Coordinates of C-alpha atoms in Angstrom, one line a residue:
M1 CA -22.3 24.1 5.7
A2 CA -25.1 21.7 6.5
A3 CA -25.1 20.6 2.8
N4 CA -21.4 19.9 3.0
T5 CA -21.8 17.8 6.1
K6 CA -24.6 15.9 4.5
N7 CA -22.6 15.2 1.4
A8 CA -19.6 14.1 3.5
K9 CA -21.8 11.7 5.5
K10 CA -23.2 10.4 2.3
Q11 CA -19.8 9.9 0.7
S12 CA -18.6 8.2 4.0
G13 CA -21.6 5.9 4.0
F14 CA -21.0 5.0 0.3
R15 CA -17.3 4.3 1.0
S16 CA -18.2 2.1 4.0
F17 CA -20.7 0.1 1.8
I18 CA -18.1 -0.4 -0.9
E19 CA -15.4 -1.5 1.6
G20 CA -17.9 -3.8 3.4
Q21 CA -18.9 -5.4 0.1
I22 CA -15.3 -6.0 -0.9
E23 CA -14.4 -7.4 2.5
F24 CA -17.5 -9.7 2.5
R25 CA -16.7 -11.0 -0.9
T26 CA -13.0 -11.5 0.0
I27 CA -14.1 -13.6 3.1
L28 CA -16.5 -15.6 0.9
V29 CA -13.9 -16.4 -1.7
I30 CA -11.4 -17.4 1.0
A31 CA -14.0 -19.7 2.5
V32 CA -14.8 -21.2 -0.8
L33 CA -11.1 -21.8 -1.5
I34 CA -10.6 -23.5 1.9
L35 CA -13.6 -25.7 1.3
L36 CA -12.3 -26.7 -2.2
V37 CA -8.9 -27.6 -0.7
I38 CA -10.5 -29.7 2.0
I39 CA -12.8 -31.5 -0.5
F40 CA -10.1 -32.2 -3.0
S41 CA -7.7 -33.3 -0.3
V42 CA -10.2 -35.8 1.0
L43 CA -11.3 -37.1 -2.4
T44 CA -7.7 -37.5 -3.6
K45 CA -6.6 -39.1 -0.3
G46 CA -4.1 -36.3 0.4
N47 CA -2.5 -36.2 -3.1
F48 CA -3.9 -32.7 -3.7
I49 CA -2.3 -31.1 -0.7
T50 CA 1.3 -32.3 -1.4
S51 CA 4.0 -29.6 -1.5
R52 CA 4.8 -30.5 -5.1
N53 CA 1.2 -30.1 -6.3
I54 CA 0.6 -26.9 -4.4
S55 CA 3.8 -25.4 -5.9
N56 CA 2.6 -26.4 -9.4
L57 CA -0.8 -25.0 -8.7
L58 CA 0.6 -21.7 -7.7
R59 CA 2.8 -21.6 -10.8
Q60 CA -0.3 -22.2 -12.9
T61 CA -2.1 -19.5 -11.0
S62 CA 0.5 -16.9 -11.7
I63 CA -0.3 -16.2 -15.4
W64 CA -4.0 -15.8 -14.9
A65 CA -3.5 -13.8 -11.8
I66 CA -1.0 -11.4 -13.4
M67 CA -3.5 -10.9 -16.3
G68 CA -6.3 -10.3 -13.8
L69 CA -4.3 -7.7 -11.8
S70 CA -4.7 -5.2 -14.6
M71 CA -7.9 -6.6 -16.1
C72 CA -9.4 -5.5 -12.8
W73 CA -8.9 -1.8 -13.7
L74 CA -10.5 -2.3 -17.1
I75 CA -13.6 -3.9 -15.6
V76 CA -13.6 -1.2 -12.8
T77 CA -14.0 1.4 -15.6
M78 CA -16.7 -0.8 -17.2
G79 CA -14.4 -1.9 -20.0
I80 CA -12.9 -5.3 -20.9
D81 CA -10.1 -6.9 -22.9
L82 CA -11.1 -9.8 -25.0
S83 CA -7.7 -9.8 -26.7
A84 CA -5.7 -10.5 -23.5
G85 CA -5.3 -14.2 -24.1
M86 CA -4.1 -13.8 -27.7
A87 CA -1.9 -10.9 -26.7
V88 CA -0.1 -13.1 -24.1
G89 CA 0.1 -15.8 -26.7
F90 CA 1.4 -13.5 -29.4
L91 CA 4.0 -11.9 -27.2
S92 CA 5.2 -15.3 -26.0
C93 CA 5.6 -16.4 -29.6
F94 CA 7.3 -13.1 -30.5
I95 CA 9.9 -13.7 -27.8
A96 CA 10.6 -17.2 -29.2
V97 CA 10.8 -16.0 -32.8
A98 CA 13.2 -13.1 -31.8
Q99 CA 15.5 -15.5 -30.0
V100 CA 15.3 -18.6 -32.3
K101 CA 14.8 -17.1 -35.8
M102 CA 16.4 -13.7 -35.3
G103 CA 19.2 -14.8 -33.0
M104 CA 18.6 -12.1 -30.4
G105 CA 19.8 -12.5 -26.7
T106 CA 17.5 -12.6 -23.7
I107 CA 17.5 -9.0 -22.7
P108 CA 17.2 -7.4 -26.2
S109 CA 14.4 -9.8 -27.2
L110 CA 12.4 -9.2 -24.0
L111 CA 12.8 -5.4 -24.3
L112 CA 11.8 -5.5 -28.0
T113 CA 8.7 -7.5 -27.0
L114 CA 7.9 -5.0 -24.3
V115 CA 7.9 -2.2 -26.9
V116 CA 5.6 -4.3 -29.1
A117 CA 3.2 -4.9 -26.2
L118 CA 3.1 -1.2 -25.4
V119 CA 2.5 -0.3 -29.0
L120 CA -0.3 -2.8 -29.3
Y121 CA -2.1 -1.5 -26.2
A122 CA -1.4 2.1 -27.1
I123 CA -3.4 1.6 -30.2
Q124 CA -6.3 -0.1 -28.4
G125 CA -6.1 2.4 -25.5
Y126 CA -6.2 5.3 -28.0
L127 CA -9.3 3.9 -29.8
V128 CA -11.1 3.3 -26.5
S129 CA -10.2 6.4 -24.5
Y130 CA -9.7 9.1 -27.1
I131 CA -11.9 8.0 -30.1
G132 CA -14.6 6.6 -27.8
M133 CA -15.0 3.2 -29.4
A134 CA -16.4 0.4 -27.3
A135 CA -13.7 -1.7 -25.6
F136 CA -15.6 -4.9 -26.4
I137 CA -15.4 -4.2 -30.2
V138 CA -11.8 -2.9 -30.1
T139 CA -10.4 -5.8 -28.1
L140 CA -12.5 -8.4 -30.1
G141 CA -10.9 -7.1 -33.3
G142 CA -7.5 -7.1 -31.5
Q143 CA -8.1 -10.8 -30.5
L144 CA -8.6 -11.8 -34.1
A145 CA -5.7 -9.7 -35.4
L146 CA -3.3 -11.0 -32.8
K147 CA -4.3 -14.6 -33.6
G148 CA -3.5 -14.0 -37.2
G149 CA -0.2 -12.3 -36.3
M150 CA 0.8 -15.2 -34.1
L151 CA 0.3 -17.6 -37.1
L152 CA 2.2 -15.3 -39.4
I153 CA 5.3 -14.8 -37.2
T154 CA 5.6 -18.5 -36.3
G155 CA 4.7 -19.9 -39.7
S156 CA 2.0 -21.9 -37.9
S157 CA 4.5 -24.0 -36.2
T158 CA 6.0 -24.3 -32.7
V159 CA 9.2 -22.2 -32.2
A160 CA 11.8 -23.5 -29.7
P161 CA 13.9 -23.5 -27.5
V162 CA 14.2 -20.2 -25.8
T163 CA 17.3 -19.0 -24.0
D164 CA 18.3 -20.1 -20.5
G165 CA 18.0 -16.5 -19.3
T166 CA 14.3 -16.6 -20.3
L167 CA 13.6 -19.9 -18.7
I168 CA 14.4 -18.5 -15.3
W169 CA 11.1 -16.5 -15.3
G170 CA 9.0 -19.6 -15.7
Q171 CA 10.9 -22.5 -14.3
A172 CA 13.4 -21.3 -11.6
Y173 CA 12.8 -21.3 -7.8
V174 CA 13.9 -19.0 -5.0
P175 CA 15.9 -21.0 -2.4
S176 CA 13.9 -21.9 0.8
G177 CA 16.0 -19.7 3.1
I178 CA 15.3 -16.6 1.0
G179 CA 11.7 -17.7 0.6
Y180 CA 11.1 -17.6 4.4
I181 CA 12.7 -14.2 4.7
L182 CA 10.5 -12.9 1.9
A183 CA 7.5 -14.4 3.7
I184 CA 8.3 -12.6 6.9
L185 CA 8.8 -9.3 5.0
A186 CA 5.4 -9.9 3.3
I187 CA 3.7 -10.3 6.7
V188 CA 5.4 -7.1 8.0
G189 CA 4.3 -5.2 4.9
A190 CA 0.7 -6.5 5.1
A191 CA 0.5 -5.5 8.8
F192 CA 2.0 -2.1 8.1
T193 CA -0.4 -1.4 5.2
K194 CA -3.4 -2.5 7.3
L195 CA -2.4 -0.4 10.2
R196 CA -1.6 2.6 8.0
N197 CA -5.0 2.4 6.3
R198 CA -6.7 2.2 9.7
S199 CA -4.8 5.3 10.9
A200 CA -5.7 7.2 7.7
K201 CA -9.4 6.5 8.2
I202 CA -9.3 7.6 11.8
K203 CA -7.5 10.8 10.9
N204 CA -10.0 11.6 8.2
N205 CA -13.0 10.8 10.5
L206 CA -14.0 7.8 8.4
P207 CA -15.4 4.5 9.7
A208 CA -12.4 2.2 10.6
D209 CA -12.1 -1.3 11.9
S210 CA -11.4 -1.9 15.6
M211 CA -7.9 -2.8 16.6
A212 CA -9.1 -6.3 17.4
K213 CA -10.6 -6.8 13.9
T214 CA -7.4 -5.3 12.3
G215 CA -5.4 -7.8 14.4
I216 CA -7.5 -10.7 13.2
W217 CA -7.0 -9.7 9.6
I218 CA -3.2 -9.4 10.1
A219 CA -3.2 -12.9 11.8
I220 CA -5.1 -14.4 8.8
Y221 CA -2.5 -12.8 6.4
A222 CA 0.3 -14.3 8.5
V223 CA -1.1 -17.8 8.6
V224 CA -1.8 -17.8 4.8
I225 CA 1.6 -16.4 3.9
I226 CA 3.6 -18.7 6.2
G227 CA 1.4 -21.7 5.2
A228 CA 2.0 -21.0 1.5
A229 CA 5.7 -20.4 2.0
Y230 CA 6.1 -23.7 4.0
L231 CA 4.3 -25.7 1.3
M232 CA 6.4 -24.2 -1.5
C233 CA 9.7 -24.3 0.3
S234 CA 9.1 -27.9 1.2
Y235 CA 9.3 -28.8 -2.5
K236 CA 12.0 -26.7 -4.2
G237 CA 11.4 -23.1 -3.0
I238 CA 9.2 -20.3 -4.1
P239 CA 8.6 -20.4 -7.9
V240 CA 9.9 -17.3 -9.6
P241 CA 6.6 -16.6 -11.4
V242 CA 4.8 -16.8 -8.1
L243 CA 7.2 -14.3 -6.6
V244 CA 6.7 -12.0 -9.6
M245 CA 2.9 -12.3 -9.2
L246 CA 3.1 -11.3 -5.6
I247 CA 5.4 -8.3 -6.2
L248 CA 3.1 -7.1 -9.0
A249 CA 0.1 -7.5 -6.8
L250 CA 1.7 -5.3 -4.1
I251 CA 2.6 -2.7 -6.7
M252 CA -0.9 -2.7 -8.3
N253 CA -2.6 -2.5 -4.9
F254 CA -0.4 0.4 -3.9
I255 CA -1.1 2.3 -7.1
S256 CA -4.9 1.6 -6.7
T257 CA -5.1 2.9 -3.1
G258 CA -2.0 5.1 -2.6
T259 CA -1.8 7.3 -5.8
T260 CA -3.9 9.9 -7.4
F261 CA -3.9 7.9 -10.6
G262 CA -5.2 4.8 -8.9
R263 CA -8.0 6.7 -7.2
S264 CA -9.0 8.4 -10.4
I265 CA -9.5 5.0 -12.1
Y266 CA -12.1 4.1 -9.4
S267 CA -13.7 7.5 -9.8
I268 CA -14.0 7.0 -13.5
G269 CA -15.6 3.6 -12.9
G270 CA -18.0 5.0 -10.3
N271 CA -19.3 7.9 -12.3
I272 CA -17.4 9.1 -15.4
K273 CA -19.3 12.4 -15.7
A274 CA -18.6 13.2 -12.0
A275 CA -15.0 12.4 -12.6
E276 CA -14.8 14.8 -15.5
F277 CA -16.5 17.6 -13.5
A278 CA -14.0 16.9 -10.7
G279 CA -11.1 17.8 -13.1
I280 CA -9.9 14.2 -13.6
K281 CA -8.3 13.8 -17.1
V282 CA -10.4 10.8 -18.0
K283 CA -9.1 10.1 -21.4
R284 CA -5.4 10.4 -20.4
N285 CA -5.8 8.2 -17.4
M286 CA -7.6 5.5 -19.3
F287 CA -4.9 5.6 -22.0
I288 CA -2.2 5.2 -19.3
M289 CA -4.3 2.3 -17.8
Y290 CA -4.2 0.5 -21.1
L291 CA -0.4 1.0 -21.3
I292 CA 0.0 -0.5 -17.9
H293 CA -2.3 -3.4 -18.9
G294 CA -0.1 -4.0 -21.9
A295 CA 3.0 -4.2 -19.7
M296 CA 1.2 -6.8 -17.6
M297 CA 0.4 -8.9 -20.6
W298 CA 4.1 -8.7 -21.5
V299 CA 5.0 -10.1 -18.1
A300 CA 2.5 -12.9 -18.5
G301 CA 3.8 -13.6 -22.0
V302 CA 7.4 -13.9 -20.7
I303 CA 6.3 -16.4 -18.0
L304 CA 4.3 -18.4 -20.5
V305 CA 7.1 -18.8 -23.0
A306 CA 9.5 -19.6 -20.2
R307 CA 7.1 -22.3 -18.8
L308 CA 6.7 -23.9 -22.2
N309 CA 10.2 -23.3 -23.4
A310 CA 8.6 -22.6 -26.8
G311 CA 6.3 -20.3 -28.7
S312 CA 3.2 -22.3 -29.6
T313 CA 0.3 -21.3 -31.8
S314 CA -2.0 -22.6 -29.1
S315 CA -0.5 -20.4 -26.4
G316 CA -2.9 -18.1 -24.6
L317 CA -6.0 -19.7 -26.0
N318 CA -9.0 -18.7 -23.8
Y319 CA -6.7 -17.1 -21.2
E320 CA -8.7 -13.9 -21.4
L321 CA -11.8 -15.8 -20.2
D322 CA -9.9 -17.3 -17.2
A323 CA -8.4 -13.8 -16.4
I324 CA -11.8 -12.2 -16.5
A325 CA -13.3 -15.0 -14.5
S326 CA -10.5 -14.7 -11.9
T327 CA -11.1 -11.0 -11.6
V328 CA -14.9 -11.3 -11.2
I329 CA -14.6 -14.1 -8.7
G330 CA -12.0 -12.0 -6.8
G331 CA -14.6 -9.3 -6.2
T332 CA -14.5 -6.9 -9.2
S333 CA -17.9 -5.7 -10.3
F334 CA -19.0 -5.4 -13.9
L335 CA -21.1 -2.4 -12.7
G336 CA -17.9 -0.4 -12.3
G337 CA -16.1 1.3 -9.5
I338 CA -15.6 -1.8 -7.2
G339 CA -12.7 -4.2 -7.1
K340 CA -9.1 -4.7 -5.9
P341 CA -6.3 -6.0 -8.2
A342 CA -5.1 -8.5 -5.5
G343 CA -8.6 -10.0 -5.6
A344 CA -7.6 -11.5 -8.9
I345 CA -5.1 -13.7 -7.2
L346 CA -7.8 -15.3 -5.0
G347 CA -10.1 -15.7 -8.0
A348 CA -7.3 -17.3 -10.0
L349 CA -6.6 -19.6 -7.1
V350 CA -10.2 -20.8 -7.1
M351 CA -10.1 -21.4 -10.8
C352 CA -6.8 -23.3 -10.7
T353 CA -7.8 -25.2 -7.7
I354 CA -10.8 -26.5 -9.5
D355 CA -8.7 -27.4 -12.6
N356 CA -6.0 -29.0 -10.6
G357 CA -8.3 -30.9 -8.2
L358 CA -10.5 -32.3 -10.9
S359 CA -7.4 -33.3 -13.0
T360 CA -5.8 -35.0 -10.0
M361 CA -9.1 -37.0 -9.7
N362 CA -8.9 -37.8 -13.4
V363 CA -12.3 -36.2 -14.0
D364 CA -13.2 -35.5 -17.6
A365 CA -12.1 -32.0 -18.7
A366 CA -15.7 -31.1 -19.7
W367 CA -16.7 -31.0 -16.1
Q368 CA -13.9 -28.4 -15.4
Y369 CA -15.6 -26.1 -17.8
V370 CA -19.0 -26.7 -16.4
S371 CA -17.8 -26.1 -12.8
K372 CA -16.0 -22.9 -13.7
G373 CA -18.9 -21.6 -15.7
L374 CA -21.2 -22.1 -12.7
I375 CA -18.9 -20.3 -10.4
I376 CA -18.6 -17.4 -12.7
V377 CA -22.4 -17.1 -13.0
F378 CA -22.7 -17.3 -9.2
A379 CA -20.1 -14.6 -8.8
V380 CA -21.9 -12.2 -11.1
L381 CA -25.3 -13.1 -9.5
L382 CA -23.8 -12.3 -6.1
D383 CA -22.6 -8.9 -7.4
Q384 CA -26.1 -8.2 -8.7
I385 CA -27.7 -9.0 -5.4
M386 CA -25.3 -6.9 -3.4
S387 CA -25.7 -4.0 -5.8
S388 CA -29.5 -4.2 -5.4
R389 CA -29.0 -4.0 -1.6
K390 CA -27.0 -0.7 -2.2
K391 CA -29.8 0.7 -4.4
G392 CA -32.4 -0.4 -1.8

């Protein structure tokens, strides 16, 4: 009995540490993002904070963030996907080829591409989860194969234009009135989730935030959501890819925290042997994880081809690095078991803010790479320091 109590307290303490670490890093990333916005707004004399620029920035963020939402799970389980950028590029080109060269309509071409995405990641997922190959090697090979596949299906040339039905996913906007309604619903949903999680912790005798602290977090969510909605709606409305990104973030976060499958992913990342002893079907769950990741790459590919109105052989180049960086900056640990999918949105916002801000200032593109590289190194260093605190 005493041993069980001791184990429960140890597990509770570990969970509290993890949640505290995620919360601290979330606050830190938000603070960095606010600081970047202020700096670029001052340096560009207000040009950075215009509603048009913010709307474009968020549209740019959507692809990296969507890729990062599922990349988070791979890194949580101490895996990685080096083929993600080429997968998104290949799938975007496949859509263009299906529509332009094969004469397929919007829905058939998108569904066919989804099947292709699932098959591609079923192969990679099977090799990693069932065969036991290193994710680094499997996805590196996938990266090269997909680059070759992209050149083959396009004939090494740009394929355009895509159908009007496809363009909606990358270039359309949700009207302002509907946008504000969605913003209010998002605030209600965020408040409900925060309060429900607090109640669940109290019910299970776990450490929970005070009502005051919970209220502060809800207020922060409300200010951020209303502020973002106002800036976007002041231009043309909420961009459809941004709306897709937010909906997927809610779904992925719910799966992560509210389902047995989601919790098993974090158990696998925390200690794979312990997960196996606990009866978790590790191989099956990891295989399913890769299928979901493939579906997310498909969504990113649809948005990319819609934004460009073409399938280009340069599409997706280095996107996997930006997605990985967004995920790590957003709080996902390379040491496994720690991270939230929605954190990838914050990470992607930081990356895109740097790109957009420096571009607005007409700074040489080389400095964009330097600055992003330094931020990535700092994020990993912070993860190492905080992990050392846990061991200590």
